JSON list of C-alpha atoms in Angstrom, two decimals:
[
{"chain": "A", "resi": 1, "resn": "MET", "atom": "CA", "xyz": [65.35, 138.13, 41.45]},
{"chain": "A", "resi": 2, "resn": "LEU", "atom": "CA", "xyz": [63.51, 136.29, 38.65]},
{"chain": "A", "resi": 3, "resn": "GLN", "atom": "CA", "xyz": [64.81, 136.47, 35.09]},
{"chain": "A", "resi": 4, "resn": "GLN", "atom": "CA", "xyz": [61.49, 137.98, 34.00]},
{"chain": "A", "resi": 5, "resn": "ASP", "atom": "CA", "xyz": [61.94, 140.81, 36.52]},
{"chain": "A", "resi": 6, "resn": "ILE", "atom": "CA", "xyz": [65.54, 141.42, 35.42]},
{"chain": "A", "resi": 7, "resn": "SER", "atom": "CA", "xyz": [64.29, 141.53, 31.82]},
{"chain": "A", "resi": 8, "resn": "LYS", "atom": "CA", "xyz": [61.91, 144.35, 32.77]},
{"chain": "A", "resi": 9, "resn": "HIS", "atom": "CA", "xyz": [64.82, 146.36, 34.18]},
{"chain": "A", "resi": 10, "resn": "ILE", "atom": "CA", "xyz": [66.81, 145.72, 31.00]},
{"chain": "A", "resi": 11, "resn": "GLU", "atom": "CA", "xyz": [63.82, 146.64, 28.83]},
{"chain": "A", "resi": 12, "resn": "ALA", "atom": "CA", "xyz": [63.46, 149.93, 30.73]},
{"chain": "A", "resi": 13, "resn": "LEU", "atom": "CA", "xyz": [67.16, 150.70, 30.29]},
{"chain": "A", "resi": 14, "resn": "ILE", "atom": "CA", "xyz": [67.05, 150.06, 26.55]},
{"chain": "A", "resi": 15, "resn": "PHE", "atom": "CA", "xyz": [63.82, 152.03, 26.15]},
{"chain": "A", "resi": 16, "resn": "SER", "atom": "CA", "xyz": [65.13, 155.05, 28.02]},
{"chain": "A", "resi": 17, "resn": "SER", "atom": "CA", "xyz": [68.47, 155.16, 26.20]},
{"chain": "A", "resi": 18, "resn": "VAL", "atom": "CA", "xyz": [68.67, 157.70, 23.38]},
{"chain": "A", "resi": 19, "resn": "GLN", "atom": "CA", "xyz": [71.50, 155.74, 21.75]},
{"chain": "A", "resi": 20, "resn": "SER", "atom": "CA", "xyz": [72.19, 152.04, 21.63]},
{"chain": "A", "resi": 21, "resn": "ILE", "atom": "CA", "xyz": [73.18, 150.67, 25.03]},
{"chain": "A", "resi": 22, "resn": "SER", "atom": "CA", "xyz": [75.86, 147.98, 25.46]},
{"chain": "A", "resi": 23, "resn": "ILE", "atom": "CA", "xyz": [75.68, 144.89, 27.63]},
{"chain": "A", "resi": 24, "resn": "GLN", "atom": "CA", "xyz": [78.42, 146.37, 29.80]},
{"chain": "A", "resi": 25, "resn": "GLU", "atom": "CA", "xyz": [76.37, 149.56, 30.39]},
{"chain": "A", "resi": 26, "resn": "ILE", "atom": "CA", "xyz": [73.30, 147.45, 31.21]},
{"chain": "A", "resi": 27, "resn": "ASN", "atom": "CA", "xyz": [75.36, 145.39, 33.67]},
{"chain": "A", "resi": 28, "resn": "LEU", "atom": "CA", "xyz": [76.72, 148.53, 35.38]},
{"chain": "A", "resi": 29, "resn": "ALA", "atom": "CA", "xyz": [73.23, 149.98, 35.81]},
{"chain": "A", "resi": 30, "resn": "LEU", "atom": "CA", "xyz": [71.79, 146.69, 37.12]},
{"chain": "A", "resi": 31, "resn": "ASN", "atom": "CA", "xyz": [74.68, 146.26, 39.52]},
{"chain": "A", "resi": 32, "resn": "SER", "atom": "CA", "xyz": [74.26, 149.82, 40.85]},
{"chain": "A", "resi": 33, "resn": "VAL", "atom": "CA", "xyz": [70.53, 149.47, 41.48]},
{"chain": "A", "resi": 34, "resn": "LEU", "atom": "CA", "xyz": [70.03, 145.79, 42.27]},
{"chain": "A", "resi": 35, "resn": "GLN", "atom": "CA", "xyz": [73.38, 145.29, 44.03]},
{"chain": "A", "resi": 36, "resn": "GLU", "atom": "CA", "xyz": [73.94, 142.04, 42.17]},
{"chain": "A", "resi": 37, "resn": "GLU", "atom": "CA", "xyz": [76.48, 141.00, 39.52]},
{"chain": "A", "resi": 38, "resn": "TYR", "atom": "CA", "xyz": [75.11, 139.38, 36.35]},
{"chain": "A", "resi": 39, "resn": "THR", "atom": "CA", "xyz": [77.07, 137.57, 33.65]},
{"chain": "A", "resi": 40, "resn": "GLU", "atom": "CA", "xyz": [76.99, 138.84, 30.08]},
{"chain": "A", "resi": 41, "resn": "THR", "atom": "CA", "xyz": [75.48, 135.51, 29.06]},
{"chain": "A", "resi": 42, "resn": "TYR", "atom": "CA", "xyz": [72.61, 135.97, 31.52]},
{"chain": "A", "resi": 43, "resn": "ILE", "atom": "CA", "xyz": [71.97, 139.53, 30.32]},
{"chain": "A", "resi": 44, "resn": "LEU", "atom": "CA", "xyz": [72.07, 138.33, 26.71]},
{"chain": "A", "resi": 45, "resn": "GLU", "atom": "CA", "xyz": [69.46, 135.66, 27.54]},
{"chain": "A", "resi": 46, "resn": "CYS", "atom": "CA", "xyz": [67.22, 138.37, 29.00]},
{"chain": "A", "resi": 47, "resn": "ILE", "atom": "CA", "xyz": [67.75, 140.50, 25.90]},
{"chain": "A", "resi": 48, "resn": "MET", "atom": "CA", "xyz": [66.74, 137.56, 23.70]},
{"chain": "A", "resi": 49, "resn": "MET", "atom": "CA", "xyz": [63.52, 137.20, 25.74]},
{"chain": "A", "resi": 50, "resn": "ILE", "atom": "CA", "xyz": [62.78, 140.89, 25.13]},
{"chain": "A", "resi": 51, "resn": "GLU", "atom": "CA", "xyz": [63.63, 140.51, 21.45]},
{"chain": "A", "resi": 52, "resn": "GLU", "atom": "CA", "xyz": [61.18, 137.62, 21.09]},
{"chain": "A", "resi": 53, "resn": "LYS", "atom": "CA", "xyz": [58.46, 139.59, 22.88]},
{"chain": "A", "resi": 54, "resn": "TYR", "atom": "CA", "xyz": [58.72, 142.49, 20.41]},
{"chain": "A", "resi": 55, "resn": "LYS", "atom": "CA", "xyz": [58.75, 140.24, 17.33]},
{"chain": "A", "resi": 56, "resn": "GLN", "atom": "CA", "xyz": [55.03, 139.77, 17.80]},
{"chain": "A", "resi": 57, "resn": "ASP", "atom": "CA", "xyz": [52.76, 141.65, 15.36]},
{"chain": "A", "resi": 58, "resn": "GLU", "atom": "CA", "xyz": [51.02, 143.56, 18.15]},
{"chain": "A", "resi": 59, "resn": "PHE", "atom": "CA", "xyz": [54.11, 145.76, 18.61]},
{"chain": "A", "resi": 60, "resn": "ALA", "atom": "CA", "xyz": [55.17, 148.54, 16.23]},
{"chain": "A", "resi": 61, "resn": "ILE", "atom": "CA", "xyz": [58.72, 148.51, 17.61]},
{"chain": "A", "resi": 62, "resn": "GLU", "atom": "CA", "xyz": [61.47, 145.92, 17.71]},
{"chain": "A", "resi": 63, "resn": "LEU", "atom": "CA", "xyz": [64.72, 145.42, 19.60]},
{"chain": "A", "resi": 64, "resn": "VAL", "atom": "CA", "xyz": [67.72, 145.84, 17.31]},
{"chain": "A", "resi": 65, "resn": "ASN", "atom": "CA", "xyz": [71.45, 145.21, 17.81]},
{"chain": "A", "resi": 66, "resn": "LEU", "atom": "CA", "xyz": [73.26, 148.38, 16.66]},
{"chain": "A", "resi": 67, "resn": "ASN", "atom": "CA", "xyz": [76.78, 149.66, 17.18]},
{"chain": "A", "resi": 68, "resn": "ASN", "atom": "CA", "xyz": [77.60, 146.86, 19.65]},
{"chain": "A", "resi": 69, "resn": "GLY", "atom": "CA", "xyz": [74.53, 147.68, 21.73]},
{"chain": "A", "resi": 70, "resn": "TYR", "atom": "CA", "xyz": [70.75, 147.46, 21.74]},
{"chain": "A", "resi": 71, "resn": "GLN", "atom": "CA", "xyz": [68.06, 149.96, 20.87]},
{"chain": "A", "resi": 72, "resn": "PHE", "atom": "CA", "xyz": [64.32, 149.97, 20.26]},
{"chain": "A", "resi": 73, "resn": "LEU", "atom": "CA", "xyz": [63.44, 151.01, 16.71]},
{"chain": "A", "resi": 74, "resn": "THR", "atom": "CA", "xyz": [60.25, 151.19, 14.70]},
{"chain": "A", "resi": 75, "resn": "LYS", "atom": "CA", "xyz": [59.54, 148.09, 12.61]},
{"chain": "A", "resi": 76, "resn": "LYS", "atom": "CA", "xyz": [60.08, 148.52, 8.86]},
{"chain": "A", "resi": 77, "resn": "ASP", "atom": "CA", "xyz": [56.33, 148.40, 8.15]},
{"chain": "A", "resi": 78, "resn": "PHE", "atom": "CA", "xyz": [55.99, 151.75, 9.91]},
{"chain": "A", "resi": 79, "resn": "HIS", "atom": "CA", "xyz": [59.07, 153.55, 8.58]},
{"chain": "A", "resi": 80, "resn": "GLU", "atom": "CA", "xyz": [57.10, 155.59, 6.04]},
{"chain": "A", "resi": 81, "resn": "THR", "atom": "CA", "xyz": [54.63, 156.78, 8.68]},
{"chain": "A", "resi": 82, "resn": "VAL", "atom": "CA", "xyz": [57.38, 157.81, 11.08]},
{"chain": "A", "resi": 83, "resn": "ASN", "atom": "CA", "xyz": [59.36, 159.33, 8.21]},
{"chain": "A", "resi": 84, "resn": "GLN", "atom": "CA", "xyz": [56.45, 161.66, 7.45]},
{"chain": "A", "resi": 85, "resn": "LEU", "atom": "CA", "xyz": [56.47, 162.91, 11.02]},
{"chain": "A", "resi": 86, "resn": "GLN", "atom": "CA", "xyz": [60.22, 163.44, 10.89]},
{"chain": "A", "resi": 87, "resn": "LEU", "atom": "CA", "xyz": [59.94, 165.34, 7.60]},
{"chain": "A", "resi": 88, "resn": "HIS", "atom": "CA", "xyz": [57.41, 167.71, 9.14]},
{"chain": "A", "resi": 89, "resn": "ARG", "atom": "CA", "xyz": [59.48, 168.23, 12.26]},
{"chain": "A", "resi": 90, "resn": "SER", "atom": "CA", "xyz": [62.91, 168.55, 10.72]},
{"chain": "A", "resi": 91, "resn": "LYS", "atom": "CA", "xyz": [63.33, 172.18, 9.88]},
{"chain": "A", "resi": 92, "resn": "LYS", "atom": "CA", "xyz": [67.10, 172.13, 10.29]},
{"chain": "A", "resi": 93, "resn": "LYS", "atom": "CA", "xyz": [68.40, 169.51, 7.92]},
{"chain": "A", "resi": 94, "resn": "LEU", "atom": "CA", "xyz": [72.03, 169.11, 7.02]},
{"chain": "A", "resi": 95, "resn": "SER", "atom": "CA", "xyz": [73.13, 171.24, 4.09]},
{"chain": "A", "resi": 96, "resn": "GLN", "atom": "CA", "xyz": [74.83, 169.76, 1.04]},
{"chain": "A", "resi": 97, "resn": "ALA", "atom": "CA", "xyz": [78.14, 171.14, 2.36]},
{"chain": "A", "resi": 98, "resn": "ALA", "atom": "CA", "xyz": [77.60, 169.46, 5.75]},
{"chain": "A", "resi": 99, "resn": "MET", "atom": "CA", "xyz": [76.71, 166.14, 4.06]},
{"chain": "A", "resi": 100, "resn": "GLU", "atom": "CA", "xyz": [79.87, 166.34, 1.94]},
{"chain": "A", "resi": 101, "resn": "THR", "atom": "CA", "xyz": [81.94, 167.09, 5.03]},
{"chain": "A", "resi": 102, "resn": "LEU", "atom": "CA", "xyz": [80.32, 164.22, 6.96]},
{"chain": "A", "resi": 103, "resn": "ALA", "atom": "CA", "xyz": [81.03, 161.80, 4.09]},
{"chain": "A", "resi": 104, "resn": "ILE", "atom": "CA", "xyz": [84.68, 162.88, 3.95]},
{"chain": "A", "resi": 105, "resn": "ILE", "atom": "CA", "xyz": [85.06, 162.40, 7.71]},
{"chain": "A", "resi": 106, "resn": "ALA", "atom": "CA", "xyz": [83.32, 159.01, 7.61]},
{"chain": "A", "resi": 107, "resn": "TYR", "atom": "CA", "xyz": [85.60, 157.66, 4.89]},
{"chain": "A", "resi": 108, "resn": "ARG", "atom": "CA", "xyz": [88.88, 159.30, 5.91]},
{"chain": "A", "resi": 109, "resn": "GLN", "atom": "CA", "xyz": [88.74, 159.40, 9.72]},
{"chain": "A", "resi": 110, "resn": "PRO", "atom": "CA", "xyz": [90.55, 160.48, 11.76]},
{"chain": "A", "resi": 111, "resn": "ILE", "atom": "CA", "xyz": [91.00, 163.63, 9.69]},
{"chain": "A", "resi": 112, "resn": "THR", "atom": "CA", "xyz": [91.91, 167.28, 10.29]},
{"chain": "A", "resi": 113, "resn": "LYS", "atom": "CA", "xyz": [89.85, 170.25, 9.14]},
{"chain": "A", "resi": 114, "resn": "LEU", "atom": "CA", "xyz": [92.66, 171.26, 6.77]},
{"chain": "A", "resi": 115, "resn": "GLU", "atom": "CA", "xyz": [92.53, 167.83, 5.10]},
{"chain": "A", "resi": 116, "resn": "ILE", "atom": "CA", "xyz": [88.74, 168.15, 4.75]},
{"chain": "A", "resi": 117, "resn": "GLU", "atom": "CA", "xyz": [89.15, 171.59, 3.18]},
{"chain": "A", "resi": 118, "resn": "GLN", "atom": "CA", "xyz": [91.82, 170.28, 0.79]},
{"chain": "A", "resi": 119, "resn": "ILE", "atom": "CA", "xyz": [89.42, 167.58, -0.42]},
{"chain": "A", "resi": 120, "resn": "ARG", "atom": "CA", "xyz": [86.39, 169.90, -0.69]},
{"chain": "A", "resi": 121, "resn": "GLY", "atom": "CA", "xyz": [88.34, 172.89, -1.96]},
{"chain": "A", "resi": 122, "resn": "VAL", "atom": "CA", "xyz": [86.45, 175.34, 0.29]},
{"chain": "A", "resi": 123, "resn": "ASN", "atom": "CA", "xyz": [86.39, 176.47, 3.91]},
{"chain": "A", "resi": 124, "resn": "SER", "atom": "CA", "xyz": [84.59, 173.91, 6.11]},
{"chain": "A", "resi": 125, "resn": "ASP", "atom": "CA", "xyz": [84.44, 175.75, 9.45]},
{"chain": "A", "resi": 126, "resn": "TYR", "atom": "CA", "xyz": [80.65, 176.09, 9.45]},
{"chain": "A", "resi": 127, "resn": "SER", "atom": "CA", "xyz": [79.98, 172.50, 8.31]},
{"chain": "A", "resi": 128, "resn": "VAL", "atom": "CA", "xyz": [82.31, 171.02, 10.93]},
{"chain": "A", "resi": 129, "resn": "GLN", "atom": "CA", "xyz": [80.70, 173.18, 13.63]},
{"chain": "A", "resi": 130, "resn": "ARG", "atom": "CA", "xyz": [77.16, 172.09, 12.61]},
{"chain": "A", "resi": 131, "resn": "LEU", "atom": "CA", "xyz": [78.19, 168.42, 12.64]},
{"chain": "A", "resi": 132, "resn": "LEU", "atom": "CA", "xyz": [79.72, 168.85, 16.10]},
{"chain": "A", "resi": 133, "resn": "GLU", "atom": "CA", "xyz": [76.50, 170.54, 17.34]},
{"chain": "A", "resi": 134, "resn": "LYS", "atom": "CA", "xyz": [74.40, 167.69, 15.96]},
{"chain": "A", "resi": 135, "resn": "GLU", "atom": "CA", "xyz": [76.86, 165.23, 17.59]},
{"chain": "A", "resi": 136, "resn": "LEU", "atom": "CA", "xyz": [77.39, 163.35, 14.33]},
{"chain": "A", "resi": 137, "resn": "ILE", "atom": "CA", "xyz": [81.15, 163.84, 14.66]},
{"chain": "A", "resi": 138, "resn": "SER", "atom": "CA", "xyz": [83.49, 164.21, 17.60]},
{"chain": "A", "resi": 139, "resn": "MET", "atom": "CA", "xyz": [87.01, 165.42, 18.29]},
{"chain": "A", "resi": 140, "resn": "GLU", "atom": "CA", "xyz": [89.42, 162.55, 18.71]},
{"chain": "A", "resi": 141, "resn": "GLY", "atom": "CA", "xyz": [92.55, 164.35, 19.77]},
{"chain": "A", "resi": 142, "resn": "LYS", "atom": "CA", "xyz": [95.34, 166.19, 18.02]},
{"chain": "A", "resi": 143, "resn": "ALA", "atom": "CA", "xyz": [97.48, 165.22, 15.05]},
{"chain": "A", "resi": 144, "resn": "GLU", "atom": "CA", "xyz": [101.21, 164.81, 15.50]},
{"chain": "A", "resi": 145, "resn": "THR", "atom": "CA", "xyz": [101.86, 167.42, 12.79]},
{"chain": "A", "resi": 146, "resn": "PRO", "atom": "CA", "xyz": [103.00, 171.05, 13.16]},
{"chain": "A", "resi": 147, "resn": "GLY", "atom": "CA", "xyz": [100.35, 173.14, 14.89]},
{"chain": "A", "resi": 148, "resn": "ARG", "atom": "CA", "xyz": [98.78, 169.98, 16.34]},
{"chain": "A", "resi": 149, "resn": "PRO", "atom": "CA", "xyz": [95.41, 170.35, 14.53]},
{"chain": "A", "resi": 150, "resn": "ILE", "atom": "CA", "xyz": [92.30, 168.67, 15.94]},
{"chain": "A", "resi": 151, "resn": "LEU", "atom": "CA", "xyz": [91.35, 165.27, 14.51]},
{"chain": "A", "resi": 152, "resn": "TYR", "atom": "CA", "xyz": [87.69, 164.53, 13.78]},
{"chain": "A", "resi": 153, "resn": "ARG", "atom": "CA", "xyz": [85.84, 161.23, 13.50]},
{"chain": "A", "resi": 154, "resn": "THR", "atom": "CA", "xyz": [82.26, 160.02, 13.33]},
{"chain": "A", "resi": 155, "resn": "SER", "atom": "CA", "xyz": [80.44, 159.54, 16.62]},
{"chain": "A", "resi": 156, "resn": "SER", "atom": "CA", "xyz": [78.29, 156.79, 18.12]},
{"chain": "A", "resi": 157, "resn": "LEU", "atom": "CA", "xyz": [75.24, 158.84, 17.18]},
{"chain": "A", "resi": 158, "resn": "PHE", "atom": "CA", "xyz": [76.40, 158.72, 13.54]},
{"chain": "A", "resi": 159, "resn": "MET", "atom": "CA", "xyz": [76.55, 154.91, 13.78]},
{"chain": "A", "resi": 160, "resn": "ASP", "atom": "CA", "xyz": [73.09, 154.73, 15.35]},
{"chain": "A", "resi": 161, "resn": "TYR", "atom": "CA", "xyz": [71.58, 157.25, 12.93]},
{"chain": "A", "resi": 162, "resn": "PHE", "atom": "CA", "xyz": [72.78, 155.36, 9.87]},
{"chain": "A", "resi": 163, "resn": "GLY", "atom": "CA", "xyz": [72.11, 151.91, 11.39]},
{"chain": "A", "resi": 164, "resn": "LEU", "atom": "CA", "xyz": [75.71, 150.72, 11.31]},
{"chain": "A", "resi": 165, "resn": "ASN", "atom": "CA", "xyz": [77.55, 148.30, 13.56]},
{"chain": "A", "resi": 166, "resn": "HIS", "atom": "CA", "xyz": [80.96, 148.89, 11.95]},
{"chain": "A", "resi": 167, "resn": "LEU", "atom": "CA", "xyz": [82.41, 151.48, 9.59]},
{"chain": "A", "resi": 168, "resn": "ASN", "atom": "CA", "xyz": [83.16, 148.75, 7.06]},
{"chain": "A", "resi": 169, "resn": "GLN", "atom": "CA", "xyz": [79.38, 148.64, 6.47]},
{"chain": "A", "resi": 170, "resn": "LEU", "atom": "CA", "xyz": [79.58, 152.03, 4.72]},
{"chain": "A", "resi": 171, "resn": "PRO", "atom": "CA", "xyz": [79.05, 151.69, 0.96]},
{"chain": "A", "resi": 172, "resn": "GLN", "atom": "CA", "xyz": [82.32, 151.26, -0.87]},
{"chain": "A", "resi": 173, "resn": "LEU", "atom": "CA", "xyz": [83.18, 154.22, -3.07]},
{"chain": "A", "resi": 174, "resn": "LYS", "atom": "CA", "xyz": [83.52, 151.95, -6.13]},
{"chain": "A", "resi": 175, "resn": "ASP", "atom": "CA", "xyz": [79.92, 150.79, -5.56]},
{"chain": "A", "resi": 176, "resn": "ILE", "atom": "CA", "xyz": [78.47, 154.30, -5.66]},
{"chain": "A", "resi": 177, "resn": "ALA", "atom": "CA", "xyz": [80.65, 155.84, -8.40]},
{"chain": "A", "resi": 178, "resn": "LYS", "atom": "CA", "xyz": [78.61, 156.32, -11.58]},
{"chain": "A", "resi": 179, "resn": "ASP", "atom": "CA", "xyz": [80.03, 155.86, -15.07]},
{"chain": "A", "resi": 180, "resn": "GLU", "atom": "CA", "xyz": [78.40, 159.12, -16.14]},
{"chain": "A", "resi": 181, "resn": "ASN", "atom": "CA", "xyz": [80.72, 160.93, -13.71]},
{"chain": "A", "resi": 182, "resn": "ALA", "atom": "CA", "xyz": [83.80, 159.48, -15.36]},
{"chain": "A", "resi": 183, "resn": "VAL", "atom": "CA", "xyz": [86.05, 161.60, -17.56]},
{"chain": "A", "resi": 184, "resn": "GLY", "atom": "CA", "xyz": [87.50, 160.19, -20.77]},
{"chain": "A", "resi": 185, "resn": "GLU", "atom": "CA", "xyz": [86.97, 156.82, -22.38]},
{"chain": "A", "resi": 186, "resn": "ASN", "atom": "CA", "xyz": [86.53, 153.59, -20.46]},
{"chain": "A", "resi": 187, "resn": "ILE", "atom": "CA", "xyz": [89.07, 151.22, -22.05]},
{"chain": "A", "resi": 188, "resn": "GLU", "atom": "CA", "xyz": [89.13, 147.67, -20.84]}
]
């Protein structure tokens, strides 16, 4: 099959995927349907062809490498327009408590609910449940402590939603701490 035809299959796979799709997942799907094995290098060449195609001004979307995979996203010039639609549609936003819980999980993962509650100082049952429902976090297993509590971590959807490839791309706490939140004098 011609590389251009393979690229169309790959383009369809990326377009239809809700989350970023890896080269390995693309290869599995191609192999299942086309009954042919493709190298990662070949698939990457096809992806680069697709990427170049969508760099043209006539398209409002672009192909982006996210979370060790590929996904179609709106180009930055159209973010405000799409954001307006999302604002109108999003009736169930995350509460402040859920955002705090998500931040704690992101920075301290894997973490138990008890540890989250110790940091926040309040019960976090509802927040953890909402984050699980929205698939922003997932259960990783059980801690090796008495009672074997469930461990939570951020999910692939979290990585896609926040446009991250790696957790080390999260802002460092020292970068977002404000001096006005400090207690006492700053002596250097």
